[in-house]
GROMACS .gro file of N, CA, C and O in nm:
model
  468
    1UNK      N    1  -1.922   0.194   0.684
    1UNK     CA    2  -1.789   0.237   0.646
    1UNK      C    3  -1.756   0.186   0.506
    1UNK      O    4  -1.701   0.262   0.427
    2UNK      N    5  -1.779   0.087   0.479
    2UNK     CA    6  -1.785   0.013   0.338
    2UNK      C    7  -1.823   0.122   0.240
    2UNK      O    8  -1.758   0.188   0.158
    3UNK      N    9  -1.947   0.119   0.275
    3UNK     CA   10  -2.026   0.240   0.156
    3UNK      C   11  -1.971   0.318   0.125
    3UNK      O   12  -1.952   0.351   0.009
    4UNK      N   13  -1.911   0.394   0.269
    4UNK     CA   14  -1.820   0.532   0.228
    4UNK      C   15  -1.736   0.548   0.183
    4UNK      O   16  -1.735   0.646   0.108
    5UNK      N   17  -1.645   0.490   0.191
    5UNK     CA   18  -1.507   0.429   0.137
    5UNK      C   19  -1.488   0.329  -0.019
    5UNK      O   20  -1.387   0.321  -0.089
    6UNK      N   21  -1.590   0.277  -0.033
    6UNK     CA   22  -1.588   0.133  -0.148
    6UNK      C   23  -1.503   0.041  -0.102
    6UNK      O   24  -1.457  -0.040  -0.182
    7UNK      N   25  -1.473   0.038   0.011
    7UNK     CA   26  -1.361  -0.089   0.070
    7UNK      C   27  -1.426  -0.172   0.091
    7UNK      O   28  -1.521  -0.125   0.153
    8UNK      N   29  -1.437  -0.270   0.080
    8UNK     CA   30  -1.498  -0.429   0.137
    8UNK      C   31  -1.463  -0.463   0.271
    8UNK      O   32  -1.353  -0.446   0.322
    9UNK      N   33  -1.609  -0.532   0.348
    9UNK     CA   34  -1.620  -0.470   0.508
    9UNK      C   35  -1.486  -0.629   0.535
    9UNK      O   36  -1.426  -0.648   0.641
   10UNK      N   37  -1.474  -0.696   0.439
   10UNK     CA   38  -1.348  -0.762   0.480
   10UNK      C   39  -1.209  -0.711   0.461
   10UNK      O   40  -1.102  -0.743   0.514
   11UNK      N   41  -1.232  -0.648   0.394
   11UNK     CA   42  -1.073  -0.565   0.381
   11UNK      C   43  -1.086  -0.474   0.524
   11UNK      O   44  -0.996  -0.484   0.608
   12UNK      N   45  -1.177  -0.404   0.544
   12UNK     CA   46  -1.157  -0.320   0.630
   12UNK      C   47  -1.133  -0.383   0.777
   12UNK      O   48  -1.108  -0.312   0.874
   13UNK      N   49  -1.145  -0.536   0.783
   13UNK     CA   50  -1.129  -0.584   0.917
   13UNK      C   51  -1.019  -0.615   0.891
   13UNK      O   52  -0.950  -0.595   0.991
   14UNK      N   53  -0.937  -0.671   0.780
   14UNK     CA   54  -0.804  -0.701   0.759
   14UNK      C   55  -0.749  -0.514   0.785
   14UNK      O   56  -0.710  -0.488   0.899
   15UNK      N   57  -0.749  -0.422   0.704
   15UNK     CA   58  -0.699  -0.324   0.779
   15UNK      C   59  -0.669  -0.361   0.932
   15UNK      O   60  -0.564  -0.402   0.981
   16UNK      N   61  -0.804  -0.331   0.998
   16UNK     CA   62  -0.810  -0.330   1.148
   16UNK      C   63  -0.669  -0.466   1.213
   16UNK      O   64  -0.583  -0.443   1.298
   17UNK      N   65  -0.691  -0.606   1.135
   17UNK     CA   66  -0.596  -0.705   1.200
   17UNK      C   67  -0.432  -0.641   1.183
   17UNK      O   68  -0.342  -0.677   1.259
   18UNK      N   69  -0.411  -0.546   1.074
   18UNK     CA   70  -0.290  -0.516   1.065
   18UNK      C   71  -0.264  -0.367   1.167
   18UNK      O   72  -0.158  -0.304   1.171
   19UNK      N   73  -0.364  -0.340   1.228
   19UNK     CA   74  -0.319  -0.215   1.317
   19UNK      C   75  -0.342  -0.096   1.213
   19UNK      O   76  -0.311   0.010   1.269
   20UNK      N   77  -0.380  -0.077   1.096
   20UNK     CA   78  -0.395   0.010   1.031
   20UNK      C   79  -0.524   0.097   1.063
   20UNK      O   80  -0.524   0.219   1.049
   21UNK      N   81  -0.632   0.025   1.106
   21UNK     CA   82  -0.741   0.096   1.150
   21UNK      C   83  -0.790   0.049   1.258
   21UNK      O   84  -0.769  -0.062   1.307
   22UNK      N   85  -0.868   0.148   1.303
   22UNK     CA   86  -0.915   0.134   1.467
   22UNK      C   87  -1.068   0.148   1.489
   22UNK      O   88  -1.127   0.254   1.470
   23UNK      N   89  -1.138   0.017   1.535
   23UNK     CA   90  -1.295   0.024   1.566
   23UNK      C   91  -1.242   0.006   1.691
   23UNK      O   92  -1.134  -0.030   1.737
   24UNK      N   93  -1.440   0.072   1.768
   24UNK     CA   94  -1.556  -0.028   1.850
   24UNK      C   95  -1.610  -0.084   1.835
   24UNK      O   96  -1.687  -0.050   1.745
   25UNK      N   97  -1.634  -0.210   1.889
   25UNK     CA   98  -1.743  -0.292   1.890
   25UNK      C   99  -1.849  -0.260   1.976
   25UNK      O  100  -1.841  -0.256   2.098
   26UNK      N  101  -1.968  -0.233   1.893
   26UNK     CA  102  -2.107  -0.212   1.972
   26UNK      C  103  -2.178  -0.354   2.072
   26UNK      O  104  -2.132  -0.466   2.092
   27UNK      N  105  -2.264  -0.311   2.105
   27UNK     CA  106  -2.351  -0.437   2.174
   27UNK      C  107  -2.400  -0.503   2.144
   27UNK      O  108  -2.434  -0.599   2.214
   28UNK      N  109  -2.444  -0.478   1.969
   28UNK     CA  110  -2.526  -0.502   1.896
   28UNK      C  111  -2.376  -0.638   1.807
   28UNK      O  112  -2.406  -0.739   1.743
   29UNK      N  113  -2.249  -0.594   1.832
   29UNK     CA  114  -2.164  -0.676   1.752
   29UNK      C  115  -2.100  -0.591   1.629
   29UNK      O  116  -1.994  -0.624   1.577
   30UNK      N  117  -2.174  -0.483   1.590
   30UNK     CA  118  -2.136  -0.397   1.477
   30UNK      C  119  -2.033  -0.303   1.529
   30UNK      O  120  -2.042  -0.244   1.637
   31UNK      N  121  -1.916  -0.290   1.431
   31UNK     CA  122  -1.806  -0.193   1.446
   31UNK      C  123  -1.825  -0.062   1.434
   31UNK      O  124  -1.853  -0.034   1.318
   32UNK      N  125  -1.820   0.036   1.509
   32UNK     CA  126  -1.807   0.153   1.505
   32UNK      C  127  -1.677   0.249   1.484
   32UNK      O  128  -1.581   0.234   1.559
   33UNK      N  129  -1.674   0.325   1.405
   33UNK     CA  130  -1.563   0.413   1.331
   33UNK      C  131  -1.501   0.566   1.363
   33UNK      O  132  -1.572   0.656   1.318
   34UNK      N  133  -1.411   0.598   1.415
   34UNK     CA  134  -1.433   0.711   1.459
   34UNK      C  135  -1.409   0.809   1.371
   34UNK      O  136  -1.309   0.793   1.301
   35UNK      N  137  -1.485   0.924   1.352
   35UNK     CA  138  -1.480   1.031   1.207
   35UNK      C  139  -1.348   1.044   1.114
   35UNK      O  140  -1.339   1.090   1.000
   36UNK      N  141  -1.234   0.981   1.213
   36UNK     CA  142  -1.090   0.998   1.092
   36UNK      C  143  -1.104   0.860   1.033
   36UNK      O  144  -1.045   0.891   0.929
   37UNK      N  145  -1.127   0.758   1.017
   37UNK     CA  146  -1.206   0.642   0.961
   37UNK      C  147  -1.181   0.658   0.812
   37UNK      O  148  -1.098   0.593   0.748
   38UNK      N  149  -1.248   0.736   0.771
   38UNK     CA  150  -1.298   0.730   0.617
   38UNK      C  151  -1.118   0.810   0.527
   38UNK      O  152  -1.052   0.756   0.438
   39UNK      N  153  -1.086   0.962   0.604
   39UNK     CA  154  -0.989   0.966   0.561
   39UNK      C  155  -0.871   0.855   0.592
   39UNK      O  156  -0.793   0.859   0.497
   40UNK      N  157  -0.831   0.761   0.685
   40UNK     CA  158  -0.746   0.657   0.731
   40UNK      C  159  -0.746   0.571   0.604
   40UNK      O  160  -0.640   0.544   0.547
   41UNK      N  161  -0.865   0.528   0.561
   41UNK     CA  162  -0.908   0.411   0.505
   41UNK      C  163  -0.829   0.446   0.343
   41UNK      O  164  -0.772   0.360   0.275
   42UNK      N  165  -0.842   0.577   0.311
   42UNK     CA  166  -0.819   0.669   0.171
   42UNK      C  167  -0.640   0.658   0.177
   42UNK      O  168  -0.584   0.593   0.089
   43UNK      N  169  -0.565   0.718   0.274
   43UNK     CA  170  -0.447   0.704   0.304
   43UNK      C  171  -0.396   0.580   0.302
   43UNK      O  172  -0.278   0.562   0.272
   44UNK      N  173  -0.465   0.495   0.328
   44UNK     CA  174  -0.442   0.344   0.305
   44UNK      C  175  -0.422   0.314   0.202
   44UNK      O  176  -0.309   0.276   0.174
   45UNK      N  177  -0.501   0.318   0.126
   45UNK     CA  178  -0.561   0.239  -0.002
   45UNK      C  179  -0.446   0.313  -0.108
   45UNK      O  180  -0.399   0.240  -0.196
   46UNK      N  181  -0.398   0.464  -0.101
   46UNK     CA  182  -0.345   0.593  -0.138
   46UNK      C  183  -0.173   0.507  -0.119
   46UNK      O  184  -0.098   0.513  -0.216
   47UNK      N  185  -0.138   0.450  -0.021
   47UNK     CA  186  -0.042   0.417   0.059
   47UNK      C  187   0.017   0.276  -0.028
   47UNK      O  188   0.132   0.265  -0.070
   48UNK      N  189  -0.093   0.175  -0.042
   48UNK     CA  190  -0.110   0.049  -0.080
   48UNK      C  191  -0.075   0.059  -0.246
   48UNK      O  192  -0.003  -0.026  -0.299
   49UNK      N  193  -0.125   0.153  -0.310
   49UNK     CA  194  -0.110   0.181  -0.456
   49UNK      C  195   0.000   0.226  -0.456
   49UNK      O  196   0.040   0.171  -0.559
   50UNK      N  197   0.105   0.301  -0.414
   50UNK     CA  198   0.230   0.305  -0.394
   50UNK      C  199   0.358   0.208  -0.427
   50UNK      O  200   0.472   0.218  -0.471
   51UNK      N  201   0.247   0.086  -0.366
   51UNK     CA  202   0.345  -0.007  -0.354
   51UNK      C  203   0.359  -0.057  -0.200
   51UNK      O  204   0.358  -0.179  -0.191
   52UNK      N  205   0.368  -0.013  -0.123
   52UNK     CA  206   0.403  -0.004   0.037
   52UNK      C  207   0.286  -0.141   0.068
   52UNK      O  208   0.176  -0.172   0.022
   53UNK      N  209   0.402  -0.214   0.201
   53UNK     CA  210   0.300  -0.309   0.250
   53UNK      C  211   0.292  -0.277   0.363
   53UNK      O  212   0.369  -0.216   0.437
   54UNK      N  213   0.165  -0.332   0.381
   54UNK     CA  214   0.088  -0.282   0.545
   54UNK      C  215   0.140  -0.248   0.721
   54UNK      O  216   0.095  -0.183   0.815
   55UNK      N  217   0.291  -0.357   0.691
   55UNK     CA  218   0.394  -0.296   0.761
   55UNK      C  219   0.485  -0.192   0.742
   55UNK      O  220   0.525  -0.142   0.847
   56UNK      N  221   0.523  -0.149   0.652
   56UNK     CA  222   0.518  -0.006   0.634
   56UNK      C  223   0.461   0.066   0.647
   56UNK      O  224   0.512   0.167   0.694
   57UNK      N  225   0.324   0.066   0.619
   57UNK     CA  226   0.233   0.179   0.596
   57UNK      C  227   0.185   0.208   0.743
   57UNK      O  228   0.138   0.318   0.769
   58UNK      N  229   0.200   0.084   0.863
   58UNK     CA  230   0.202   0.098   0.914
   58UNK      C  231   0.281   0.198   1.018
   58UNK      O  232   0.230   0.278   1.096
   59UNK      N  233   0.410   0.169   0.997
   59UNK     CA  234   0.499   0.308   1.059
   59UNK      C  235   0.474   0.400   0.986
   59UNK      O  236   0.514   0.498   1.049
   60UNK      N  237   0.410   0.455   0.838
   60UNK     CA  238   0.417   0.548   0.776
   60UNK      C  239   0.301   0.637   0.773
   60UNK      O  240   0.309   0.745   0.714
   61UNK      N  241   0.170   0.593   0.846
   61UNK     CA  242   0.068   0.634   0.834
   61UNK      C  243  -0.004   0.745   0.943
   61UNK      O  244  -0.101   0.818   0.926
   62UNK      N  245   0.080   0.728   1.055
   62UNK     CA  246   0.084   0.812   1.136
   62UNK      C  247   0.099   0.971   1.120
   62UNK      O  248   0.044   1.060   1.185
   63UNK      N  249   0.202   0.979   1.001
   63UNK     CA  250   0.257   1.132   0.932
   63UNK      C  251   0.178   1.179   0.836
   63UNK      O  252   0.161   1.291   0.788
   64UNK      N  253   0.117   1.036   0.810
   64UNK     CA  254   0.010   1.106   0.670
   64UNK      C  255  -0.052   1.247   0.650
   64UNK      O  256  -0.014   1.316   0.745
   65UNK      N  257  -0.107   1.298   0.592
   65UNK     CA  258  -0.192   1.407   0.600
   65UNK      C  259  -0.240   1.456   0.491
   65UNK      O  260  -0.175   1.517   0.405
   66UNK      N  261  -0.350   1.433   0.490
   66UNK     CA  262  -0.407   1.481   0.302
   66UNK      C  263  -0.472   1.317   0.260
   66UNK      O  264  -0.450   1.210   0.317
   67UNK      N  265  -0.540   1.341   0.163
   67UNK     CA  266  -0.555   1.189   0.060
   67UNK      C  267  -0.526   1.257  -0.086
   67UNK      O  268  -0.501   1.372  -0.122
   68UNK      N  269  -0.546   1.089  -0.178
   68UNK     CA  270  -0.490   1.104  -0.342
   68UNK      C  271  -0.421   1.182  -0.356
   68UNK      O  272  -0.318   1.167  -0.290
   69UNK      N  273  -0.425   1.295  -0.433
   69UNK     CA  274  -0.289   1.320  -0.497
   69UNK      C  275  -0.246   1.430  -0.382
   69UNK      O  276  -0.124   1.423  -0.364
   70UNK      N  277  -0.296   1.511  -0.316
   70UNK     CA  278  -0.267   1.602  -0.180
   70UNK      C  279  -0.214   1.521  -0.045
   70UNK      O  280  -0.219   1.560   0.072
   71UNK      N  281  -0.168   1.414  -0.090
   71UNK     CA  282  -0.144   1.290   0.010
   71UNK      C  283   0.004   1.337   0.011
   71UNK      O  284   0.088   1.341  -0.079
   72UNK      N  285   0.009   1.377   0.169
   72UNK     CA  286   0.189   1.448   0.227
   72UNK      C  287   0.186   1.404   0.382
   72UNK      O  288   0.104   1.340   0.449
   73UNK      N  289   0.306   1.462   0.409
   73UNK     CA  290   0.346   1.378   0.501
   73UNK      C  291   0.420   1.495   0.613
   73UNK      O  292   0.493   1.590   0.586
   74UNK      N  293   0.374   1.448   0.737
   74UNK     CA  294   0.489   1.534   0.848
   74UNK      C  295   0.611   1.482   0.865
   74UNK      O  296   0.641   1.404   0.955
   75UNK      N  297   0.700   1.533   0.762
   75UNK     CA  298   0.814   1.494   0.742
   75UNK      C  299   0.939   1.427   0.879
   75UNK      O  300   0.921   1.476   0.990
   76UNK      N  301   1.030   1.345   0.869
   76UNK     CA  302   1.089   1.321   1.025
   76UNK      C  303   1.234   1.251   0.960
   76UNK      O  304   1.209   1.185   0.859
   77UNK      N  305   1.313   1.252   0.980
   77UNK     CA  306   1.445   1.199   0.936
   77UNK      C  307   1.391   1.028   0.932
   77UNK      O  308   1.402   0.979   0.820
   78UNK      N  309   1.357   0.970   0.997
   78UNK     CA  310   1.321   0.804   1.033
   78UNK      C  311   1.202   0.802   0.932
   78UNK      O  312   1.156   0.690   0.908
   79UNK      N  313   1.155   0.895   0.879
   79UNK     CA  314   1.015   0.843   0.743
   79UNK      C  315   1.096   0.873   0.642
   79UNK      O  316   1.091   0.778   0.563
   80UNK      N  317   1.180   0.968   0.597
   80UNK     CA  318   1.211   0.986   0.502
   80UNK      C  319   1.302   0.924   0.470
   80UNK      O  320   1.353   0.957   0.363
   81UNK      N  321   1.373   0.794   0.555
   81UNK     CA  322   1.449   0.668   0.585
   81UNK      C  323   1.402   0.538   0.539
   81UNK      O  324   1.459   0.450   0.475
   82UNK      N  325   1.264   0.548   0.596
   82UNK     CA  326   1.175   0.439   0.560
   82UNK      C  327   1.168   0.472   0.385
   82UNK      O  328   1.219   0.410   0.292
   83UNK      N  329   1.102   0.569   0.386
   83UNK     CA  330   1.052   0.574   0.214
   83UNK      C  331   1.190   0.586   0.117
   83UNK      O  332   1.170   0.594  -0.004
   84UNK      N  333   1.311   0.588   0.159
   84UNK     CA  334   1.434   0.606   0.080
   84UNK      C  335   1.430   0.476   0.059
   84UNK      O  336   1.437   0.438  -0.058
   85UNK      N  337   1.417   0.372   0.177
   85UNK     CA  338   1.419   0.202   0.182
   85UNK      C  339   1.355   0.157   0.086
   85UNK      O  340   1.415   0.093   0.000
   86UNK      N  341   1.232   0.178   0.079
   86UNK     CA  342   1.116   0.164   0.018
   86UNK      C  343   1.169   0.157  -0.164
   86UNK      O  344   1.174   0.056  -0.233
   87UNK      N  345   1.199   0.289  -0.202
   87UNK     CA  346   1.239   0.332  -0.320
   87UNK      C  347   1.348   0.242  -0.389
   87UNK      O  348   1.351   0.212  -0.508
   88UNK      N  349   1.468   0.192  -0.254
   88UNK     CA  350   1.603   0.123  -0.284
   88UNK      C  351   1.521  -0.001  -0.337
   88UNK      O  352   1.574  -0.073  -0.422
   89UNK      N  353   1.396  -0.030  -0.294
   89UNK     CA  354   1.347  -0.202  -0.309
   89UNK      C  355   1.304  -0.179  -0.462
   89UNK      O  356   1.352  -0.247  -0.553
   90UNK      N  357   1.211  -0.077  -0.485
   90UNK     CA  358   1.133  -0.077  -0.600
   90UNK      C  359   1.247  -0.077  -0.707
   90UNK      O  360   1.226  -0.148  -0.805
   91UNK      N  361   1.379   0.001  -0.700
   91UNK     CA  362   1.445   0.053  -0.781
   91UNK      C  363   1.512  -0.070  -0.873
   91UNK      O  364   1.529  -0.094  -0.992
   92UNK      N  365   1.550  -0.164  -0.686
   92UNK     CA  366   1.617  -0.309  -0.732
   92UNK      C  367   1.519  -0.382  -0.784
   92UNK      O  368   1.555  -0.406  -0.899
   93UNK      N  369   1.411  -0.433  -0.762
   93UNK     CA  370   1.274  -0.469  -0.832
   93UNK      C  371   1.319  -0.423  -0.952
   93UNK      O  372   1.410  -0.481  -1.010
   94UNK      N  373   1.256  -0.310  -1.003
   94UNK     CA  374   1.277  -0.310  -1.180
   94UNK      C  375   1.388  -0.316  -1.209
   94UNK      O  376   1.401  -0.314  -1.331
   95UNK      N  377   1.503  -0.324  -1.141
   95UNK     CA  378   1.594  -0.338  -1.267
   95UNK      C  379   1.649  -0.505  -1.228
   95UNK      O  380   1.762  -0.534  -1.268
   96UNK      N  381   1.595  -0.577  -1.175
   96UNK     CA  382   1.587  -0.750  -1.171
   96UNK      C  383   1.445  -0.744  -1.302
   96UNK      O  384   1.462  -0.843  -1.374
   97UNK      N  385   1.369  -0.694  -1.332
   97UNK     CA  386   1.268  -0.741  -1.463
   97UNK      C  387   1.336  -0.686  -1.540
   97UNK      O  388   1.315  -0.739  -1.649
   98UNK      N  389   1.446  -0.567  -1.553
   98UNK     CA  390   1.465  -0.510  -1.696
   98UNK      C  391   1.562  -0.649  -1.732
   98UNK      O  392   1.544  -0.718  -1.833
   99UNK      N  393   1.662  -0.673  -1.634
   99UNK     CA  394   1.738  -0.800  -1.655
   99UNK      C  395   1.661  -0.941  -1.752
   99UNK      O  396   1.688  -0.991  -1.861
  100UNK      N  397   1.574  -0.965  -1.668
  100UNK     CA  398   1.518  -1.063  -1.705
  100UNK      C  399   1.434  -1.012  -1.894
  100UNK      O  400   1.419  -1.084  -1.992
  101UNK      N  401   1.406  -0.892  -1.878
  101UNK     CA  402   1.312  -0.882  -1.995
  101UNK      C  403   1.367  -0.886  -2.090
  101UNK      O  404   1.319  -0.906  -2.201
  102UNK      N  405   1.572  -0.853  -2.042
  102UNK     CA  406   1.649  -0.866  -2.159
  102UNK      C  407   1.705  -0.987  -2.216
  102UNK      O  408   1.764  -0.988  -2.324
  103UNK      N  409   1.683  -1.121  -2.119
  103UNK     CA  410   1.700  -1.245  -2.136
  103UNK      C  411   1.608  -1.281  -2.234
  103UNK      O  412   1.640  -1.350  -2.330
  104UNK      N  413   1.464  -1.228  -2.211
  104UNK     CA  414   1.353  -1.348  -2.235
  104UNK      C  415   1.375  -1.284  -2.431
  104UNK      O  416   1.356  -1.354  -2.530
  105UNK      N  417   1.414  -1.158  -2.430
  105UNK     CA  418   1.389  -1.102  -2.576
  105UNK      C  419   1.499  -1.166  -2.663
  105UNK      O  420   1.492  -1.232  -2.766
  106UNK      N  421   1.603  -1.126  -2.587
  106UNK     CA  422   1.721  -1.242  -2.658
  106UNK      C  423   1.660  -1.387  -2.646
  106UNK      O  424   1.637  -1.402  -2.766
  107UNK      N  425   1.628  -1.477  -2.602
  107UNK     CA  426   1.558  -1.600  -2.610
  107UNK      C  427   1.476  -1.604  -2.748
  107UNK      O  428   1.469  -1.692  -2.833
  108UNK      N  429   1.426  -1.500  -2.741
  108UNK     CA  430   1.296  -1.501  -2.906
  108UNK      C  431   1.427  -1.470  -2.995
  108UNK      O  432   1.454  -1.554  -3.080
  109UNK      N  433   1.497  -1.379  -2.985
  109UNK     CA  434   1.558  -1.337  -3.096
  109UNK      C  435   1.649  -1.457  -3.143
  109UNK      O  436   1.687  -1.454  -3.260
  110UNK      N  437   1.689  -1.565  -3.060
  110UNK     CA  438   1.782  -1.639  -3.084
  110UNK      C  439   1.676  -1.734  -3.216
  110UNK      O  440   1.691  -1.761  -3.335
  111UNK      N  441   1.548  -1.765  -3.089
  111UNK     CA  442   1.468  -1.851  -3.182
  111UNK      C  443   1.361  -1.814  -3.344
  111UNK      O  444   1.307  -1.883  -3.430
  112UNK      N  445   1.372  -1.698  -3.319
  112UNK     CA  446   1.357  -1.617  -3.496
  112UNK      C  447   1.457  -1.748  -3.589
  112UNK      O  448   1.413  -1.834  -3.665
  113UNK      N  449   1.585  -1.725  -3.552
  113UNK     CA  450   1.622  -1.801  -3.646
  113UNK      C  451   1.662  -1.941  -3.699
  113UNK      O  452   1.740  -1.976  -3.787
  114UNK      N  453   1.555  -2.031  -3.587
  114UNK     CA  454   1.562  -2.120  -3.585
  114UNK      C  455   1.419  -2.184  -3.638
  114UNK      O  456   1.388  -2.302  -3.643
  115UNK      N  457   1.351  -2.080  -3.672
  115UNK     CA  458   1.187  -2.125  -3.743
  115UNK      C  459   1.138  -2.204  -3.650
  115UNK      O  460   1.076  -2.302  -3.692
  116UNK      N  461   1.148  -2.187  -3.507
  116UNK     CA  462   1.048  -2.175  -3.417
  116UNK      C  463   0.939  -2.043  -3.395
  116UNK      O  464   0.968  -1.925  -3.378
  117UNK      N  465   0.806  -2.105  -3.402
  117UNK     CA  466   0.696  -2.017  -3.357
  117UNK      C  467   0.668  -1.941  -3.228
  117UNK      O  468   0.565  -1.874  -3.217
   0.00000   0.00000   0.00000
C-alpha cells in the first residue's frame, strides 16, 4: 500500500489509529487493504492539504468522492456545516497573522529610526 500511494507504512497505520482507514491482519501479521484503500488514502492526504484534521476528515470522508482536484463531496446540510466551521477557523487564523504581521512591521519601522539593524 505504501508503494501505491507514496504514504509511509507509518503514516498509513496512524491513518488506520485515527479510524481513517481500514485493514486486515493476515496470519502472516501483514495488513491487508481493501481495493478502496488506495483511493481513501488520496482523499486523505487531498483532505489533510486542505487544512482539515483527522477528526474532521474523519466525519468528512465518508461523502468524499473523487481525488485531487475532482475531489467532491455528497453534499448533506451537517457537511456543509462542518466545512462552513472549518472555513470560520481558517478565516480567524489569518486574520490573527495579518494582525500580528502588522505589529511585527510597525516594530521594524519604529526601529529604522533608531539605527538599529
Amino acid at each position: 500500500m505504501s508503494r501505491r500511494t507514496g504514504v509511509s507504512a507509518r503514516l498509513l497505520r496512524y491513518y488506520e489509529e485515527q479510524g481513517l482507514l481500514a485493514s486486515v491482519r493476515r496470519g502472516n501479521g501483514y495488513r491487508e487493504y481493501g481495493d478502496d484503500a488506495v483511493l481513501t488514502v488520496r482523499q486523505v492526504r487531498a483532505l489533510l492539504g486542505a487544512g482539515l484534521t483527522t477528526e474532521v476528515i474523519r466525519a468528512v470522508l465518508p461523502c468524499a468522492r473523487g481525488e485531487g482536484p475532482d475531489l467532491g463531496f455528497d453534499w448533506c446540510a451537517e457537511l456543509r456545516d462542518v466545512l462552513r466551521g472549518e472555513l470560520a477557523d481558517v478565516d480567524a487564523r489569518i486574520d490573527a497573522l495579518r494582525r500580528s504581521r502588522g505589529t511585527l512591521a510597525r516594530y521594524l519601522e519604529r526601529s529604522a529610526g533608531t539605527g538599529a539593524a
